[in-house]
Amino acid sequence: MEPIRRAALVKATIDEIGQAGSLDVTVAQIARRAGMSSALAHHYFGGKDQIFLAAMRHTLSLYGAEVRGALAMARGPRARTEAIIRAGFNRSNFRSDVIAAWLNFYVLAQSDDQARRLLSVYQRRLHSNLVFNLKPLIGPRAGEAAVRIAGLIDGLYLREALTRGASLGDEPTRQVLTLLDHELKSFGKDTAT
Amino acid sequence: MEPIRRAALVKATIDEIGQAGSLDVTVAQIARRAGMSSALAHHYFGGKDQIFLAAMRHTLSLYGAEVRGALAMARGPRARTEAIIRAGFNRSNFRSDVIAAWLNFYVLAQSDDQARRLLSVYQRRLHSNLVFNLKPLIGPRAGEAAVRIAGLIDGLYLREALTRGASLGDEPTRQVLTLLDHELKSFGKDTAT
DNA sequence: CGTTTTTAATTGACTCGTCAATCAACAAAA
DNA sequence: TTTTGTTGATTGACGAGTCAATTAAAAACG
């Protein structure tokens, strides 16, 4: 029973946060949505914070899986870089519950050490994935280029996530791919330090 | 008295949110920090939400003033673009209370219409400031370039804001300026479409 | 100028609701 | 009968918002 209940609670937590837009949801709401009493939620998770963290971990691990999946499909460094970029702007990342999870994750990361560590794991993974695939293309400039590409992914995701109604799909992806082209073309031009 | 009290409450709200990292602060806490009773806070603002919105507006208007100030100092489109970029990474924007304000602002913008509108005003202002100054430099490509520059500003700000300890100052600025160089240099290269 | 009336500022005490967490008790499987 | 799953009821604390009552300032009046 335990794993089933835990999974149901995690799912319910994500849904509830998505609907509220914030972490301001009660254990009772979560438990009700998961079809059990609030006492049981406490029994399995110990407290509200732990439920939240489990839900965050779950959302992040889904994103990680997506990136890994996209990477597995692509052949060659250029295609793999593109795959990483496209994964970030997948439709699934713009479901309102996923958006809510990320934004509240950022808020939480200010004060909660576990959240910050979790976040930095995913940031580092994105960065090193980019560097690994950019290196064969542009060599030592891969590091800096990766910072820009990752930054642009984050920034455009944020804008897109907060602009209701105007989400026309792959415009952000196009923008990042254009940046990628810039980075590739300008390779070797001014190698001054 | 009224304007003084309102200002004190706004200030106290920003400080309190900064310390908590979230909007999870009580009216009583805010009022105490502002040196008055919670009843008075309700008297002047009507409710918690309105206090929050006033605090957000205040933070955002400070940022707006900063950008305007930086713009006034700069001569020529290139320098003005640079000024906008530098303003975004000003030390003042990385005070913990300002970071907290922005992150919680994003969270609020998901569900609160006033917050979303306020946010989009500032996004549009940034965008049109960039376009206006990029146009003399790169013509019709200014629009797309502005999206990328603004996106990178947002993304790198986010990273920097959430990376405690590793804030070494002007690295994000450098990255965005490098992007700006890319955008300027690649003008006219592939004018396809 | 002194007195009365009006208005603004201010609060302590209170209401009503909510919520996290606990626990004792019940059910059901092993 | 021991372990696991489950809940209703309860507790203790806290918090937003209200209100009647108090003081202080200002305006109107004679």
CSV table of C-alpha atoms (C1' of nucleotides) in Angstrom, one decimal:
chain,number,residue,atom,x,y,z
A,1,MET,CA,0.0,0.0,0.0
A,2,GLU,CA,2.7,2.4,1.0
A,3,PRO,CA,4.2,3.1,-2.4
A,4,ILE,CA,0.8,3.5,-4.0
A,5,ARG,CA,-0.3,6.0,-1.4
A,6,ARG,CA,2.9,7.9,-1.6
A,7,ALA,CA,2.6,8.1,-5.4
A,8,ALA,CA,-1.0,9.2,-5.1
A,9,LEU,CA,-0.1,11.9,-2.7
A,10,VAL,CA,2.8,13.2,-4.8
A,11,LYS,CA,0.5,13.4,-7.8
A,12,ALA,CA,-2.2,15.1,-5.8
A,13,THR,CA,0.3,17.6,-4.4
A,14,ILE,CA,1.5,18.5,-7.9
A,15,ASP,CA,-2.1,18.9,-9.1
A,16,GLU,CA,-3.1,21.0,-6.1
A,17,ILE,CA,-0.1,23.3,-6.3
A,18,GLY,CA,-0.8,23.7,-10.0
A,19,GLN,CA,-4.3,24.7,-9.3
A,20,ALA,CA,-3.5,27.1,-6.5
A,21,GLY,CA,-0.3,28.4,-8.3
A,22,SER,CA,1.4,28.5,-4.9
A,23,LEU,CA,2.5,26.3,-2.1
A,24,ASP,CA,-0.4,27.7,-0.1
A,25,VAL,CA,-2.3,24.4,-0.1
A,26,THR,CA,-3.3,22.4,2.9
A,27,VAL,CA,-2.5,18.8,3.7
A,28,ALA,CA,-6.3,18.2,3.9
A,29,GLN,CA,-6.8,19.3,0.3
A,30,ILE,CA,-4.0,17.2,-1.0
A,31,ALA,CA,-5.2,14.2,1.0
A,32,ARG,CA,-8.8,14.6,-0.2
A,33,ARG,CA,-7.7,14.8,-3.8
A,34,ALA,CA,-5.6,11.6,-3.3
A,35,GLY,CA,-8.7,9.9,-1.8
A,36,MET,CA,-7.6,9.5,1.8
A,37,SER,CA,-7.6,11.2,5.1
A,38,SER,CA,-5.1,13.9,6.1
A,39,ALA,CA,-4.0,11.8,8.9
A,40,LEU,CA,-2.8,9.2,6.5
A,41,ALA,CA,-0.8,11.8,4.6
A,42,HIS,CA,1.0,12.7,7.7
A,43,HIS,CA,1.5,9.0,8.5
A,44,TYR,CA,3.3,8.4,5.3
A,45,PHE,CA,5.2,11.6,4.8
A,46,GLY,CA,5.7,12.9,8.3
A,47,GLY,CA,4.9,16.5,7.5
A,48,LYS,CA,4.0,19.0,4.9
A,49,ASP,CA,7.5,20.0,3.9
A,50,GLN,CA,8.4,16.5,3.1
A,51,ILE,CA,5.3,16.1,0.9
A,52,PHE,CA,6.4,19.2,-1.0
A,53,LEU,CA,9.9,18.1,-1.5
A,54,ALA,CA,8.8,14.7,-2.7
A,55,ALA,CA,6.5,16.5,-5.2
A,56,MET,CA,9.3,18.7,-6.4
A,57,ARG,CA,11.7,15.9,-6.8
A,58,HIS,CA,9.2,14.1,-8.9
A,59,THR,CA,8.6,17.0,-11.2
A,60,LEU,CA,12.3,17.5,-11.6
A,61,SER,CA,13.0,13.9,-12.3
A,62,LEU,CA,10.4,13.9,-15.0
A,63,TYR,CA,12.2,16.8,-16.7
A,64,GLY,CA,15.4,14.9,-16.3
A,65,ALA,CA,14.0,11.9,-18.0
A,66,GLU,CA,12.7,13.9,-20.8
A,67,VAL,CA,16.1,15.4,-21.5
A,68,ARG,CA,17.7,12.0,-21.4
A,69,GLY,CA,15.1,10.6,-23.7
A,70,ALA,CA,15.6,13.4,-26.2
A,71,LEU,CA,19.4,12.9,-26.0
A,72,ALA,CA,19.2,9.2,-26.7
A,73,MET,CA,17.4,9.8,-30.0
A,74,ALA,CA,19.9,12.3,-31.4
A,75,ARG,CA,23.0,11.5,-33.4
A,76,GLY,CA,26.0,13.9,-33.4
A,77,PRO,CA,26.8,16.8,-31.2
A,78,ARG,CA,24.8,19.4,-33.1
A,79,ALA,CA,21.7,17.3,-33.1
A,80,ARG,CA,22.1,16.5,-29.4
A,81,THR,CA,22.5,20.1,-28.5
A,82,GLU,CA,19.3,20.8,-30.4
A,83,ALA,CA,17.6,18.0,-28.6
A,84,ILE,CA,18.4,19.5,-25.2
A,85,ILE,CA,17.1,22.9,-26.3
A,86,ARG,CA,13.9,21.4,-27.7
A,87,ALA,CA,13.3,19.3,-24.6
A,88,GLY,CA,13.2,22.5,-22.5
A,89,PHE,CA,10.4,23.9,-24.4
A,90,ASN,CA,8.4,20.8,-24.7
A,91,ARG,CA,4.6,21.2,-24.4
A,92,SER,CA,4.7,19.1,-21.2
A,93,ASN,CA,6.8,21.7,-19.5
A,94,PHE,CA,4.1,24.3,-20.0
A,95,ARG,CA,1.3,22.5,-18.2
A,96,SER,CA,0.2,24.8,-15.5
A,97,ASP,CA,1.1,22.4,-12.7
A,98,VAL,CA,4.6,22.1,-14.1
A,99,ILE,CA,5.0,25.9,-14.3
A,100,ALA,CA,3.7,26.3,-10.8
A,101,ALA,CA,6.2,23.7,-9.6
A,102,TRP,CA,9.2,25.5,-11.2
A,103,LEU,CA,8.2,28.9,-10.0
A,104,ASN,CA,7.6,27.8,-6.4
A,105,PHE,CA,10.7,25.8,-6.6
A,106,TYR,CA,12.6,29.0,-7.2
A,107,VAL,CA,11.0,30.6,-4.3
A,108,LEU,CA,11.7,27.7,-2.1
A,109,ALA,CA,15.3,27.6,-3.2
A,110,GLN,CA,15.9,30.9,-1.5
A,111,SER,CA,15.4,29.5,2.0
A,112,ASP,CA,15.4,25.7,1.8
A,113,ASP,CA,18.8,24.1,1.4
A,114,GLN,CA,17.5,20.9,0.0
A,115,ALA,CA,15.6,22.7,-2.6
A,116,ARG,CA,18.6,24.8,-3.6
A,117,ARG,CA,20.8,21.7,-3.8
A,118,LEU,CA,18.2,19.9,-6.0
A,119,LEU,CA,17.9,22.9,-8.2
A,120,SER,CA,21.7,23.3,-8.7
A,121,VAL,CA,21.9,19.6,-9.6
A,122,TYR,CA,19.6,20.2,-12.5
A,123,GLN,CA,21.3,23.4,-13.5
A,124,ARG,CA,24.7,21.7,-13.5
A,125,ARG,CA,23.3,18.8,-15.5
A,126,LEU,CA,22.0,21.1,-18.1
A,127,HIS,CA,25.2,23.0,-18.3
A,128,SER,CA,27.5,20.0,-18.6
A,129,ASN,CA,25.2,18.4,-21.1
A,130,LEU,CA,25.5,21.5,-23.2
A,131,VAL,CA,29.3,21.8,-22.8
A,132,PHE,CA,29.8,18.1,-23.6
A,133,ASN,CA,28.1,18.5,-26.9
A,134,LEU,CA,29.4,21.9,-27.8
A,135,LYS,CA,33.0,21.1,-27.3
A,136,PRO,CA,33.4,19.1,-30.5
A,137,LEU,CA,31.8,22.0,-32.3
A,138,ILE,CA,33.5,25.1,-30.9
A,139,GLY,CA,36.2,23.8,-28.6
A,140,PRO,CA,37.2,25.9,-25.6
A,141,ARG,CA,34.4,28.4,-26.0
A,142,ALA,CA,31.9,25.7,-25.2
A,143,GLY,CA,31.8,26.7,-21.6
A,144,GLU,CA,30.8,30.3,-22.1
A,145,ALA,CA,28.4,29.5,-25.0
A,146,ALA,CA,26.7,26.9,-22.7
A,147,VAL,CA,26.1,29.6,-20.1
A,148,ARG,CA,24.4,31.8,-22.6
A,149,ILE,CA,22.3,29.0,-24.1
A,150,ALA,CA,21.2,27.7,-20.7
A,151,GLY,CA,20.5,31.2,-19.6
A,152,LEU,CA,18.4,32.0,-22.6
A,153,ILE,CA,16.5,28.7,-22.2
A,154,ASP,CA,15.6,29.7,-18.6
A,155,GLY,CA,14.7,33.3,-19.4
A,156,LEU,CA,12.5,32.5,-22.4
A,157,TYR,CA,10.8,29.7,-20.5
A,158,LEU,CA,10.0,32.1,-17.7
A,159,ARG,CA,8.5,34.6,-20.2
A,160,GLU,CA,6.5,32.0,-22.0
A,161,ALA,CA,5.3,30.5,-18.8
A,162,LEU,CA,4.0,33.8,-17.5
A,163,THR,CA,2.4,35.0,-20.8
A,164,ARG,CA,-1.0,33.6,-20.8
A,165,GLY,CA,-2.7,33.3,-24.2
A,166,ALA,CA,0.3,34.1,-26.3
A,167,SER,CA,1.9,30.7,-26.3
A,168,LEU,CA,2.2,30.0,-30.0
A,169,GLY,CA,4.5,27.1,-29.6
A,170,ASP,CA,8.0,26.9,-30.9
A,171,GLU,CA,9.0,30.6,-31.1
A,172,PRO,CA,11.2,30.3,-28.0
A,173,THR,CA,12.8,27.2,-29.4
A,174,ARG,CA,13.6,29.1,-32.6
A,175,GLN,CA,15.2,31.9,-30.7
A,176,VAL,CA,17.5,29.6,-28.8
A,177,LEU,CA,18.4,27.8,-32.0
A,178,THR,CA,19.3,31.1,-33.6
A,179,LEU,CA,21.6,31.8,-30.7
A,180,LEU,CA,23.1,28.4,-31.2
A,181,ASP,CA,23.8,29.3,-34.8
A,182,HIS,CA,25.4,32.5,-33.7
A,183,GLU,CA,27.6,30.6,-31.3
A,184,LEU,CA,28.7,28.1,-33.9
A,185,LYS,CA,29.3,30.6,-36.6
A,186,SER,CA,31.4,33.0,-34.6
A,187,PHE,CA,33.7,30.2,-33.6
A,188,GLY,CA,37.3,31.2,-34.1
A,189,LYS,CA,36.6,34.8,-35.0
A,190,ASP,CA,38.0,36.7,-32.1
A,191,THR,CA,40.0,34.2,-30.0
A,192,ALA,CA,41.5,37.0,-27.9
A,193,THR,CA,41.8,35.5,-24.5
B,1,MET,CA,-0.1,60.7,8.6
B,2,GLU,CA,-1.5,58.4,6.0
B,3,PRO,CA,1.2,58.7,3.4
B,4,ILE,CA,3.9,58.2,6.0
B,5,ARG,CA,2.2,55.1,7.4
B,6,ARG,CA,1.6,53.6,4.0
B,7,ALA,CA,5.3,54.1,3.0
B,8,ALA,CA,6.4,52.5,6.3
B,9,LEU,CA,4.2,49.6,5.7
B,10,VAL,CA,5.4,49.1,2.1
B,11,LYS,CA,9.0,49.2,3.3
B,12,ALA,CA,8.3,46.8,6.2
B,13,THR,CA,6.5,44.4,3.8
B,14,ILE,CA,9.4,44.3,1.4
B,15,ASP,CA,11.8,43.7,4.3
B,16,GLU,CA,9.6,41.0,5.8
B,17,ILE,CA,9.2,39.2,2.5
B,18,GLY,CA,12.9,39.4,1.9
B,19,GLN,CA,13.6,37.8,5.2
B,20,ALA,CA,11.0,35.1,4.9
B,21,GLY,CA,11.7,34.5,1.2
B,22,SER,CA,8.0,34.0,0.5
B,23,LEU,CA,4.7,35.8,0.8
B,24,ASP,CA,4.0,33.7,3.9
B,25,VAL,CA,4.2,36.6,6.3
B,26,THR,CA,1.5,37.9,8.6
B,27,VAL,CA,0.0,41.3,8.7
B,28,ALA,CA,1.0,41.4,12.3
B,29,GLN,CA,4.7,40.9,11.5
B,30,ILE,CA,4.6,43.6,8.9
B,31,ALA,CA,2.8,46.0,11.2
B,32,ARG,CA,5.1,45.3,14.1
B,33,ARG,CA,8.1,46.0,11.9
B,34,ALA,CA,6.6,49.2,10.8
B,35,GLY,CA,5.9,50.2,14.4
B,36,MET,CA,2.2,50.1,14.5
B,37,SER,CA,-0.7,47.8,15.3
B,38,SER,CA,-2.0,45.3,12.8
B,39,ALA,CA,-5.4,47.0,13.0
B,40,LEU,CA,-3.9,50.1,11.6
B,41,ALA,CA,-2.4,48.3,8.7
B,42,HIS,CA,-5.8,47.0,7.8
B,43,HIS,CA,-7.2,50.4,8.2
B,44,TYR,CA,-4.9,51.9,5.6
B,45,PHE,CA,-4.6,49.1,3.1
B,46,GLY,CA,-7.9,47.2,3.5
B,47,GLY,CA,-6.3,43.8,3.3
B,48,LYS,CA,-3.2,41.7,3.0
B,49,ASP,CA,-3.4,41.5,-0.8
B,50,GLN,CA,-3.4,45.2,-1.2
B,51,ILE,CA,-0.4,45.5,1.0
B,52,PHE,CA,1.5,43.0,-1.1
B,53,LEU,CA,0.6,44.6,-4.4
B,54,ALA,CA,1.7,48.0,-3.1
B,55,ALA,CA,5.0,46.5,-2.1
B,56,MET,CA,5.4,44.9,-5.5
B,57,ARG,CA,4.6,48.1,-7.3
B,58,HIS,CA,7.2,49.9,-5.2
B,59,THR,CA,9.9,47.4,-6.0
B,60,LEU,CA,9.1,47.5,-9.7
B,61,SER,CA,9.0,51.2,-9.8
B,62,LEU,CA,12.5,51.4,-8.3
B,63,TYR,CA,13.8,49.1,-11.0
B,64,GLY,CA,12.1,51.3,-13.6
B,65,ALA,CA,13.7,54.4,-12.2
B,66,GLU,CA,17.1,52.7,-12.3
B,67,VAL,CA,16.8,51.9,-15.9
B,68,ARG,CA,15.6,55.3,-16.7
B,69,GLY,CA,18.6,56.8,-14.8
B,70,ALA,CA,21.1,54.6,-16.6
B,71,LEU,CA,19.5,55.5,-20.0
B,72,ALA,CA,19.7,59.2,-19.3
B,73,MET,CA,23.5,59.0,-18.8
B,74,ALA,CA,24.3,57.1,-22.1
B,75,ARG,CA,25.0,58.7,-25.5
B,76,GLY,CA,24.3,56.8,-28.6
B,77,PRO,CA,22.3,53.6,-29.2
B,78,ARG,CA,25.1,51.2,-28.5
B,79,ALA,CA,25.9,52.8,-25.1
B,80,ARG,CA,22.2,53.0,-24.3
B,81,THR,CA,21.7,49.3,-25.0
B,82,GLU,CA,24.7,48.6,-22.8
B,83,ALA,CA,23.2,50.8,-20.1
B,84,ILE,CA,20.0,48.8,-20.1
B,85,ILE,CA,21.9,45.5,-19.8
B,86,ARG,CA,24.1,46.8,-17.0
B,87,ALA,CA,21.1,48.2,-15.1
B,88,GLY,CA,19.5,44.7,-14.9
B,89,PHE,CA,22.6,43.3,-13.1
B,90,ASN,CA,23.1,46.2,-10.8
B,91,ARG,CA,24.1,45.2,-7.3
B,92,SER,CA,20.9,46.7,-5.9
B,93,ASN,CA,18.9,44.1,-7.8
B,94,PHE,CA,20.6,41.3,-5.9
B,95,ARG,CA,19.7,42.4,-2.4
B,96,SER,CA,17.8,39.5,-0.9
B,97,ASP,CA,14.6,41.4,-0.5
B,98,VAL,CA,14.6,42.4,-4.1
B,99,ILE,CA,15.3,38.9,-5.3
B,100,ALA,CA,12.4,37.6,-3.0
B,101,ALA,CA,10.1,40.3,-4.5
B,102,TRP,CA,10.8,39.2,-8.0
B,103,LEU,CA,10.5,35.5,-7.4
B,104,ASN,CA,7.3,35.9,-5.5
B,105,PHE,CA,6.1,38.2,-8.1
B,106,TYR,CA,6.4,35.5,-10.7
B,107,VAL,CA,4.5,33.1,-8.5
B,108,LEU,CA,1.8,35.7,-8.0
B,109,ALA,CA,1.5,36.5,-11.6
B,110,GLN,CA,0.2,33.0,-12.3
B,111,SER,CA,-3.0,33.6,-10.5
B,112,ASP,CA,-3.4,37.3,-9.9
B,113,ASP,CA,-4.4,39.4,-12.8
B,114,GLN,CA,-3.1,42.7,-11.4
B,115,ALA,CA,0.3,41.1,-10.8
B,116,ARG,CA,0.4,39.7,-14.3
B,117,ARG,CA,-0.5,43.0,-15.9
B,118,LEU,CA,2.2,44.8,-13.8
B,119,LEU,CA,4.7,42.3,-14.9
B,120,SER,CA,3.9,42.5,-18.5
B,121,VAL,CA,4.2,46.3,-18.4
B,122,TYR,CA,7.8,46.0,-17.3
B,123,GLN,CA,8.6,43.2,-19.7
B,124,ARG,CA,7.2,45.3,-22.6
B,125,ARG,CA,9.1,48.3,-21.4
B,126,LEU,CA,12.4,46.4,-21.4
B,127,HIS,CA,11.6,45.0,-24.8
B,128,SER,CA,10.7,48.3,-26.4
B,129,ASN,CA,13.7,50.0,-24.9
B,130,LEU,CA,15.9,47.5,-26.4
B,131,VAL,CA,14.2,47.6,-29.8
B,132,PHE,CA,14.3,51.3,-29.9
B,133,ASN,CA,18.1,51.4,-29.4
B,134,LEU,CA,18.9,48.3,-31.5
B,135,LYS,CA,17.1,49.5,-34.5
B,136,PRO,CA,19.7,52.1,-35.6
B,137,LEU,CA,22.3,49.4,-35.2
B,138,ILE,CA,20.8,46.4,-36.9
B,139,GLY,CA,17.5,47.5,-38.4
B,140,PRO,CA,14.7,45.1,-38.8
B,141,ARG,CA,16.4,42.4,-36.9
B,142,ALA,CA,16.2,44.5,-33.7
B,143,GLY,CA,12.9,42.8,-32.6
B,144,GLU,CA,14.3,39.3,-32.6
B,145,ALA,CA,17.6,40.3,-31.1
B,146,ALA,CA,15.8,42.2,-28.3
B,147,VAL,CA,13.8,39.0,-27.4
B,148,ARG,CA,17.1,37.1,-27.1
B,149,ILE,CA,18.8,39.8,-25.1
B,150,ALA,CA,15.9,40.3,-22.7
B,151,GLY,CA,15.5,36.6,-22.3
B,152,LEU,CA,19.2,36.2,-21.5
B,153,ILE,CA,19.0,39.0,-19.0
B,154,ASP,CA,16.1,37.3,-17.2
B,155,GLY,CA,17.6,33.9,-17.3
B,156,LEU,CA,21.0,34.9,-16.0
B,157,TYR,CA,19.4,37.1,-13.4
B,158,LEU,CA,17.5,34.0,-12.2
B,159,ARG,CA,20.6,31.9,-12.0
B,160,GLU,CA,22.7,34.5,-10.3
B,161,ALA,CA,19.9,35.2,-7.8
B,162,LEU,CA,19.6,31.6,-6.8
B,163,THR,CA,23.3,30.8,-6.6
B,164,ARG,CA,24.3,31.8,-3.1
B,165,GLY,CA,27.9,32.6,-2.6
B,166,ALA,CA,29.1,32.4,-6.2
B,167,SER,CA,28.1,35.9,-7.1
B,168,LEU,CA,31.3,37.3,-8.5
B,169,GLY,CA,29.7,40.4,-9.9
B,170,ASP,CA,29.8,41.3,-13.5
B,171,GLU,CA,30.1,37.9,-15.2
B,172,PRO,CA,26.4,37.9,-16.2
B,173,THR,CA,26.8,41.4,-17.6
B,174,ARG,CA,29.8,40.2,-19.7
B,175,GLN,CA,27.8,37.3,-21.0
B,176,VAL,CA,24.9,39.5,-22.2
B,177,LEU,CA,27.3,42.0,-23.7
B,178,THR,CA,29.0,39.2,-25.6
B,179,LEU,CA,25.6,38.2,-27.0
B,180,LEU,CA,25.0,41.8,-27.9
B,181,ASP,CA,28.3,41.7,-29.9
B,182,HIS,CA,27.1,38.6,-31.7
B,183,GLU,CA,23.9,40.3,-32.6
B,184,LEU,CA,25.6,43.4,-33.9
B,185,LYS,CA,28.3,41.5,-35.9
B,186,SER,CA,26.0,39.1,-37.5
B,187,PHE,CA,23.9,41.9,-38.9
B,188,GLY,CA,23.2,41.4,-42.6
B,189,LYS,CA,24.8,38.0,-42.8
B,190,ASP,CA,21.8,35.8,-43.6
B,191,THR,CA,18.9,38.1,-44.4
B,192,ALA,CA,16.9,35.1,-45.6
B,193,THR,CA,13.1,35.7,-45.2
C,1,DC,C1',-8.9,83.6,22.6
C,2,DG,C1',-11.4,79.9,24.8
C,3,DT,C1',-14.8,76.4,24.1
C,4,DT,C1',-17.3,73.0,21.7
C,5,DT,C1',-17.7,69.9,17.8
C,6,DT,C1',-15.9,67.2,14.3
C,7,DT,C1',-12.6,64.5,12.2
C,8,DA,C1',-8.5,61.6,12.0
C,9,DA,C1',-5.4,58.3,14.1
C,10,DT,C1',-4.8,54.5,16.8
C,11,DT,C1',-5.3,50.3,19.4
C,12,DG,C1',-6.7,46.1,22.5
C,13,DA,C1',-9.7,42.8,22.5
C,14,DC,C1',-12.4,39.8,20.1
C,15,DT,C1',-14.5,36.7,16.4
C,16,DC,C1',-14.4,33.3,13.3
C,17,DG,C1',-12.0,30.4,10.7
C,18,DT,C1',-8.2,27.4,9.4
C,19,DC,C1',-4.7,24.2,9.7
C,20,DA,C1',-0.8,21.0,11.0
C,21,DA,C1',-0.1,17.5,13.8
C,22,DT,C1',-1.5,13.8,17.2
C,23,DC,C1',-3.8,9.9,19.0
C,24,DA,C1',-6.7,6.5,20.3
C,25,DA,C1',-9.4,3.3,18.2
C,26,DC,C1',-11.0,0.3,14.5
C,27,DA,C1',-10.4,-2.8,10.4
C,28,DA,C1',-8.1,-6.1,7.9
C,29,DA,C1',-4.6,-8.9,6.3
C,30,DA,C1',-0.7,-12.1,7.4
D,1,DT,C1',-2.2,-12.2,17.4
D,2,DT,C1',0.9,-9.2,15.4
D,3,DT,C1',1.5,-6.0,11.8
D,4,DT,C1',-0.1,-2.8,8.6
D,5,DG,C1',-3.5,0.5,7.0
D,6,DT,C1',-6.8,3.8,8.1
D,7,DT,C1',-9.6,7.4,10.1
D,8,DG,C1',-12.6,10.6,13.1
D,9,DA,C1',-12.1,13.4,16.5
D,10,DT,C1',-9.4,16.6,18.9
D,11,DT,C1',-5.9,19.9,20.2
D,12,DG,C1',-3.3,23.8,20.2
D,13,DA,C1',-1.8,27.5,17.8
D,14,DC,C1',-2.2,31.1,14.7
D,15,DG,C1',-4.0,34.6,11.6
D,16,DA,C1',-7.1,37.9,9.0
D,17,DG,C1',-10.3,41.1,9.6
D,18,DT,C1',-13.7,43.8,12.6
D,19,DC,C1',-15.2,46.9,16.2
D,20,DA,C1',-16.0,49.7,19.9
D,21,DA,C1',-13.6,52.7,22.5
D,22,DT,C1',-9.6,56.2,23.4
D,23,DT,C1',-6.7,59.8,22.4
D,24,DA,C1',-5.1,63.6,19.7
D,25,DA,C1',-5.5,67.0,16.3
D,26,DA,C1',-8.1,70.4,13.8
D,27,DA,C1',-11.9,73.1,12.7
D,28,DA,C1',-15.9,75.9,13.7
D,29,DC,C1',-18.0,78.9,16.6
D,30,DG,C1',-19.0,82.8,19.7
